[in-house]
Tab-separated table of C-alpha atoms in Angstrom:
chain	number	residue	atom	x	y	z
A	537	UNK	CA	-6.683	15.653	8.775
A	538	UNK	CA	-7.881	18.853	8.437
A	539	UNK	CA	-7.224	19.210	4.609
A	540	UNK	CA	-8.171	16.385	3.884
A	541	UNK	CA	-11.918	17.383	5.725
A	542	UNK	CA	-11.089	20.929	3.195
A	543	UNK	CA	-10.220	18.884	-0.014
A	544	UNK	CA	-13.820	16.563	0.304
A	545	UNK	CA	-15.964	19.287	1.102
A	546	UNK	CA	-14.681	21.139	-1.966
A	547	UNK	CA	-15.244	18.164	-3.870
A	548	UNK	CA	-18.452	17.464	-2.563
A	549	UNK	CA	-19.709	20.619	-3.047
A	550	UNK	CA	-18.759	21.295	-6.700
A	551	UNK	CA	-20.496	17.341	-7.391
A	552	UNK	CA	-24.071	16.847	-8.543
A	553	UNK	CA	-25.243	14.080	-6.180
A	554	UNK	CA	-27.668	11.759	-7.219
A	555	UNK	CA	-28.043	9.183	-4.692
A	556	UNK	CA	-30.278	6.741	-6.145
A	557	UNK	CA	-28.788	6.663	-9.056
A	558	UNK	CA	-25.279	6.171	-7.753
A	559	UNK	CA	-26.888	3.319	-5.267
A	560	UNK	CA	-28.159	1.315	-8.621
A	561	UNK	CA	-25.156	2.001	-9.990
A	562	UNK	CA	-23.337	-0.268	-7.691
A	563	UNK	CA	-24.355	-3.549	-9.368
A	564	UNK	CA	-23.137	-2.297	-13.125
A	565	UNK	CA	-20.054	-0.317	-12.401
A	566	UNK	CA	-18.912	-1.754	-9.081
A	567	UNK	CA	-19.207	-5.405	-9.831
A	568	UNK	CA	-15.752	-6.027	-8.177
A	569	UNK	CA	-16.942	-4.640	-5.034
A	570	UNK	CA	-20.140	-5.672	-4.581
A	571	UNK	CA	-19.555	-8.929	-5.524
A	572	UNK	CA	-17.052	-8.900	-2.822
A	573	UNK	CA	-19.286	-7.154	0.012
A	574	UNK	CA	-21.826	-10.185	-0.603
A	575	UNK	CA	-19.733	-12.824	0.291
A	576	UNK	CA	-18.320	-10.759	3.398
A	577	UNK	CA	-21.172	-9.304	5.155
A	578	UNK	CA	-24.757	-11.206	5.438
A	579	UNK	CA	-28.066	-10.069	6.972
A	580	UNK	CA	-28.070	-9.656	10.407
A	581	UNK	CA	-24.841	-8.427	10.467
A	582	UNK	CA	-23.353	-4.973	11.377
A	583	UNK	CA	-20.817	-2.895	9.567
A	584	UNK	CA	-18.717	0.231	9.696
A	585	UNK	CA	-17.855	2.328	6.591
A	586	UNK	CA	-15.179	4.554	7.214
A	587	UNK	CA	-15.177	7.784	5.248
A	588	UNK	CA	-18.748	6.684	3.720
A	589	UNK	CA	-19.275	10.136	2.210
A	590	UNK	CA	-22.565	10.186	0.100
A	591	UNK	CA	-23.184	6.458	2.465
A	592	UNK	CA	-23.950	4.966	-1.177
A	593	UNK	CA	-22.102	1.498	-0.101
A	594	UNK	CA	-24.446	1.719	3.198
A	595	UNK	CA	-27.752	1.911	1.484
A	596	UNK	CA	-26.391	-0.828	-0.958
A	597	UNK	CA	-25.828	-2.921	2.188
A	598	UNK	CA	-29.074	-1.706	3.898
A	599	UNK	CA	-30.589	-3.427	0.787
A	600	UNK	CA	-28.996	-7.059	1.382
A	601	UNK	CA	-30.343	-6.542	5.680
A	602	UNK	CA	-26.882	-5.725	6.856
A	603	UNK	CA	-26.721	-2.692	9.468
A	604	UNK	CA	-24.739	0.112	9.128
A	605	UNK	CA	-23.073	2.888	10.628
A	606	UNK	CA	-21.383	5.409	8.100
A	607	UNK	CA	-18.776	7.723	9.524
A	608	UNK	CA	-17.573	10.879	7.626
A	609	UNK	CA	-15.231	13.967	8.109
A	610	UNK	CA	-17.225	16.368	6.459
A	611	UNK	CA	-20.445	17.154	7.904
A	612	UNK	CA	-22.475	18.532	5.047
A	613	UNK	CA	-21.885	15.191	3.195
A	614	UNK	CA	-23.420	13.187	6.283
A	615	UNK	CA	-26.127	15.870	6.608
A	616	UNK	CA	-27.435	15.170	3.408
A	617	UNK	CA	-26.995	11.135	3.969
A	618	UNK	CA	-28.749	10.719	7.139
A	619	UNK	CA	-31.550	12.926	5.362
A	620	UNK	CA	-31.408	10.185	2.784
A	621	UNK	CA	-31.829	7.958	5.302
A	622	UNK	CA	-34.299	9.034	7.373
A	623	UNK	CA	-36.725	10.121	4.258
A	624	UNK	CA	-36.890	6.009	3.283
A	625	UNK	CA	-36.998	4.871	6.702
A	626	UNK	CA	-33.290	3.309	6.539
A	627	UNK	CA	-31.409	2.156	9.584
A	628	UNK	CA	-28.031	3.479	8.831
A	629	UNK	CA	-26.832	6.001	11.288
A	630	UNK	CA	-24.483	8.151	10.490
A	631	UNK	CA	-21.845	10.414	12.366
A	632	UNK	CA	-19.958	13.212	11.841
A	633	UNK	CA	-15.825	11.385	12.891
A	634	UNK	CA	-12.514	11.007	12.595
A	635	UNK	CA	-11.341	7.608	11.179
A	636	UNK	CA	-8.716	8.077	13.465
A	637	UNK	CA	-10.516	8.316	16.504
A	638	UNK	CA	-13.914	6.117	15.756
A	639	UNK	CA	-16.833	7.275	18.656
A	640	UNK	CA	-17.608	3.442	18.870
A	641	UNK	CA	-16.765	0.607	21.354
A	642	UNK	CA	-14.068	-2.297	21.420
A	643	UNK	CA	-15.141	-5.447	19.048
A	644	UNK	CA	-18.388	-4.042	18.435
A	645	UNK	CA	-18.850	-4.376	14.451
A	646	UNK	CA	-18.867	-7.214	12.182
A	647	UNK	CA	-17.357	-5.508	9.513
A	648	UNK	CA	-15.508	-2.482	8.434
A	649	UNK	CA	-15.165	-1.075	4.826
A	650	UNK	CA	-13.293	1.717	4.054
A	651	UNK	CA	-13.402	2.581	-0.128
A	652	UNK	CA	-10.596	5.266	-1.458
A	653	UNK	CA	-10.108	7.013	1.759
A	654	UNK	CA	-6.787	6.460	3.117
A	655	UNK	CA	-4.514	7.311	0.111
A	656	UNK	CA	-5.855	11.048	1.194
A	657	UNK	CA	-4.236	11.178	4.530
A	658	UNK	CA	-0.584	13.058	3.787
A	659	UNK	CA	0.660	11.145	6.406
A	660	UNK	CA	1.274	7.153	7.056
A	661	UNK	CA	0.873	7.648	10.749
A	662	UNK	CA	-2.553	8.492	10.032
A	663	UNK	CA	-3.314	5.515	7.872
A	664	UNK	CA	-1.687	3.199	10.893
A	665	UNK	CA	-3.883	5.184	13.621
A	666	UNK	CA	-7.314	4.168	11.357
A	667	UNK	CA	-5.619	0.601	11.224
A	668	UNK	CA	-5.723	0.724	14.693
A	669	UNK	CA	-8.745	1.910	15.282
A	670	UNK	CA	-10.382	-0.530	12.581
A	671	UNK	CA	-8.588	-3.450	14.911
A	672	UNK	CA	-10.281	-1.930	17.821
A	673	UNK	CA	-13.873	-1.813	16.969
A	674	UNK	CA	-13.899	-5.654	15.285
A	675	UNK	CA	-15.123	-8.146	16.384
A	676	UNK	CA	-12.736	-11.022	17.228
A	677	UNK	CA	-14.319	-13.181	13.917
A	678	UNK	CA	-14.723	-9.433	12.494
A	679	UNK	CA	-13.484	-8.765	8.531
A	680	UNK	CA	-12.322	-5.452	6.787
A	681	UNK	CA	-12.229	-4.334	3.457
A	682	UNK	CA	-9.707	-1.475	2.269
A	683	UNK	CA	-8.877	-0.006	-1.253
A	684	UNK	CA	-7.158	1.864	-2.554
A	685	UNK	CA	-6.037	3.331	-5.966
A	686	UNK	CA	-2.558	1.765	-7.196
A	687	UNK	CA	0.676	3.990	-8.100
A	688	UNK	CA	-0.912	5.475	-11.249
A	689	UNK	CA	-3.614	7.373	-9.776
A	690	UNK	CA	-1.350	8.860	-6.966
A	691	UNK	CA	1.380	9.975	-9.537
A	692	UNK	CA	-0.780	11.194	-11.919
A	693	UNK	CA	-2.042	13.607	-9.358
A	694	UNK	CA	0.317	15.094	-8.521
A	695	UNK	CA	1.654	15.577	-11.658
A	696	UNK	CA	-1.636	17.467	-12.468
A	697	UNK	CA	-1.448	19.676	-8.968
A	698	UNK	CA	1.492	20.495	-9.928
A	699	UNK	CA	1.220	21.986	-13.332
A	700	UNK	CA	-2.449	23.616	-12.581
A	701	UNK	CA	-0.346	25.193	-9.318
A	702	UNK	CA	-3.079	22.938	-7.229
A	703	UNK	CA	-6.256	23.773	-8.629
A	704	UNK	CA	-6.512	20.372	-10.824
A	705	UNK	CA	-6.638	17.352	-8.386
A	706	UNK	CA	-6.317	15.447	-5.275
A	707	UNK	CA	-3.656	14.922	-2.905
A	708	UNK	CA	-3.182	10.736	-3.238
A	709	UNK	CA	-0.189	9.217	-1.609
A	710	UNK	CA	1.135	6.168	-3.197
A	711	UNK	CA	1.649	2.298	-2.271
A	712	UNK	CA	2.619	-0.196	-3.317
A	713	UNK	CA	0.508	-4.003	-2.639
A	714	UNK	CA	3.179	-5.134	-0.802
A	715	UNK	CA	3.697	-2.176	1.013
A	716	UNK	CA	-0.152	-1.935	1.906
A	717	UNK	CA	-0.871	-5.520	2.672
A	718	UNK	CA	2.596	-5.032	5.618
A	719	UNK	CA	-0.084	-1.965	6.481
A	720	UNK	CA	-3.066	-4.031	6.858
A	721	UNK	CA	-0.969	-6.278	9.598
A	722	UNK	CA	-1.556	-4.085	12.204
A	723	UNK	CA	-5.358	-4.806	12.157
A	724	UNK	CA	-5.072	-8.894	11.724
A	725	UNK	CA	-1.892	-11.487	10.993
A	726	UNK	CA	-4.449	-12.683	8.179
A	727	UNK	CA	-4.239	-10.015	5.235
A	728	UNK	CA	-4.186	-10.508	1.975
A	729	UNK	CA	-3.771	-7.793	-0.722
A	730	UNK	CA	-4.772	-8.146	-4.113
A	731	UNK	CA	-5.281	-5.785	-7.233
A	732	UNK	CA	-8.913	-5.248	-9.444
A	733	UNK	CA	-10.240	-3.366	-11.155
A	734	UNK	CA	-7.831	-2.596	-13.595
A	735	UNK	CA	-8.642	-0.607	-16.398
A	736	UNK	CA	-10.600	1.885	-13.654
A	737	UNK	CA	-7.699	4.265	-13.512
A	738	UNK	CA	-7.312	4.739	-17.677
A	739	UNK	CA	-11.370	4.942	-17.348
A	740	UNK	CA	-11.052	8.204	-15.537
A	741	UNK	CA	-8.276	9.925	-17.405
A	742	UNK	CA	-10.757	9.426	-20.271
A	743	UNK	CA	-13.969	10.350	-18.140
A	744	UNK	CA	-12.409	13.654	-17.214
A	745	UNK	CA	-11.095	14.727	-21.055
A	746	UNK	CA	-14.511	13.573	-22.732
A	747	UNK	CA	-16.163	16.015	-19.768
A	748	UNK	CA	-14.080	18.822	-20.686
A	749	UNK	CA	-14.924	18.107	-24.475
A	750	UNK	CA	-18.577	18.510	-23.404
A	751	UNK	CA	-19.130	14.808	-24.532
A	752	UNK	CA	-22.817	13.868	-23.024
A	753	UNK	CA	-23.159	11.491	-19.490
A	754	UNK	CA	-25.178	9.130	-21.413
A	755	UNK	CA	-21.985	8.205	-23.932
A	756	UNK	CA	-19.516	8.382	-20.992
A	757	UNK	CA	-21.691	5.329	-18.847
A	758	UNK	CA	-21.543	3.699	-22.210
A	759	UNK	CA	-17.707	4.103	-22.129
A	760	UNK	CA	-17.236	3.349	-18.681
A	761	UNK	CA	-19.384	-0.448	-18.853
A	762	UNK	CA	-17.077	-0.967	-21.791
A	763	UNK	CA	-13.910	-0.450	-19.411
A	764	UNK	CA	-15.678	-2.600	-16.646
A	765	UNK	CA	-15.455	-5.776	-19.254
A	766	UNK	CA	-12.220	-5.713	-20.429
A	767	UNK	CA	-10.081	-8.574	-19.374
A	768	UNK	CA	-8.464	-8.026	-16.460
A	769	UNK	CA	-5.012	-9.065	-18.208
A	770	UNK	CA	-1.869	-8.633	-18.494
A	771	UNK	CA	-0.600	-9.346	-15.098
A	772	UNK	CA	2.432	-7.307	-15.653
A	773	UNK	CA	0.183	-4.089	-15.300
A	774	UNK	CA	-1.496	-4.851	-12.265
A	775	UNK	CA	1.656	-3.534	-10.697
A	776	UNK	CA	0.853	0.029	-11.336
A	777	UNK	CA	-2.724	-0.309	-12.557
A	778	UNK	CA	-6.332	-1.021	-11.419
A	779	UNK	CA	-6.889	-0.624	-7.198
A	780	UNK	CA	-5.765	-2.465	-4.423
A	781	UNK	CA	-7.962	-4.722	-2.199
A	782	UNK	CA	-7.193	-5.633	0.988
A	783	UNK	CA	-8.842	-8.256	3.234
A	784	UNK	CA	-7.865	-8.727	6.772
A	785	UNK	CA	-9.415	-11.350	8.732
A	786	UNK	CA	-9.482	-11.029	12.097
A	787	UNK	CA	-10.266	-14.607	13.484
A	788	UNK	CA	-7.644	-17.174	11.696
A	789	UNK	CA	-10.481	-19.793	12.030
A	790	UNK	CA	-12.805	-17.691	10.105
A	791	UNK	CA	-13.409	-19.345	6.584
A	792	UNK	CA	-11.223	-17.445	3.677
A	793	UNK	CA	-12.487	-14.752	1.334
């Protein structure tokens, strides 16, 4: 877990961080999620983000009157959130954690999201230890959210590590949606895996060449709104395309996503 903690500060430090702006940007560029989010988590109701990083997902939340507690490996990234927080008067807390080893008590959270984070670990005994731990800390009618980027993202990572010797990229370890929703078991028999967001990955490849070309921010939004309306069709690609969503529900009696 430790270079993983080395990888994120590295990326965190080299990133211009602009909280606000990545907080409104939720509602034009992360449709998929939030639209999700809303019909998971109402007011009143406390969740977990797991590897929350900037805590963007927890203000958003903050927002709609759920609580939330954001838990991150790297400490300058939470530094700079709970500073966030506390300069608005927000009621996130955040921690400085393991995902593996979550500081909280059995079935004490509504909800638990956890948003490109696991495809990091370099082991699958990791990812089943957060499982685990995410199983833990629910609530018996608790729900969790997961994703992760599908097989593209993961191979074209490494292909790029390994031609810039690893200064290009970031470890990702691939799965499959199959192989993820058997995953997601260990936190609830009722999981469900399913695949958005699909042009997202071809997006990026094209976000990080137009950057290198010195094309402006203002023309690459434009490009990436484009990207978020494109039909999310033909099925056939969703196999290697677009991010994987997984839902586990923890109460079978709880009403489906």
């Amino acid at each position: 877990m430790e270079r993983v903690r080395e990888d994120w500060a590295l990326a965190y430090e080299k990133a211009k961080i602009d909280l606000e702006k990545e907080i409104r940007d939720i509602d034009v560029f992360d449709r998929t999620t939030a639209g999700i989010l809303r019909k998971l988590f109402k007011a009143g109701h406390l969740v977990l983000e797991a590897g929350c990083g900037t805590g963007r997902f927890c203000f958003w939340l903050n927002r709609k009157g759920v609580g939330c507690v954001g838990i991150d490996i790297v400490p300058e990234i939470i530094k700079k959130a709970a500073f966030y927080a506390k300069e608005r008067g927000l009621p996130t807390q955040f921690i400085v954690a393991d995902v593996c080893n979550l500081p909280l008590r059995d079935e004490s959270i509504d909800g638990y999201i956890s948003l490109g984070v696991v495809e990091h670990f370099r082991s699958t005994v990791e990812v089943i230890k957060a499982f685990k731990e995410c199983r833990r800390t629910l609530k018996r009618d608790g729900r969790a959210l997961i994703t992760i980027p599908n097989i593209l993202v993961p191979l074209r990572n490494r292909l790029l590590l390994y031609m810039s010797r690893g200064r290009i990229g970031m470890f990702h370890k691939a799965y499959t949606k199959t192989t993820f929703c058997q995953l997601g078991r260990i936190i609830a028999p009722d999981v469900k895996a399913e695949v958005f967001d699909l042009w997202l990955p071809i997006y990026n490849i094209f976000d990080g060449v137009l950057k290198r070309l010195g094309v402006g921010e203002k023309h690459r939004r434009r490009l990436r709104f484009a990207f978020t309306r494109l039909p999310q069709k033909p099925s056939f690609l969703k196999y290697f395309l677009g991010y994987i969503y997984l839902f586990a529900n923890k109460s079978p009696l709880h009403p489906k996503y």
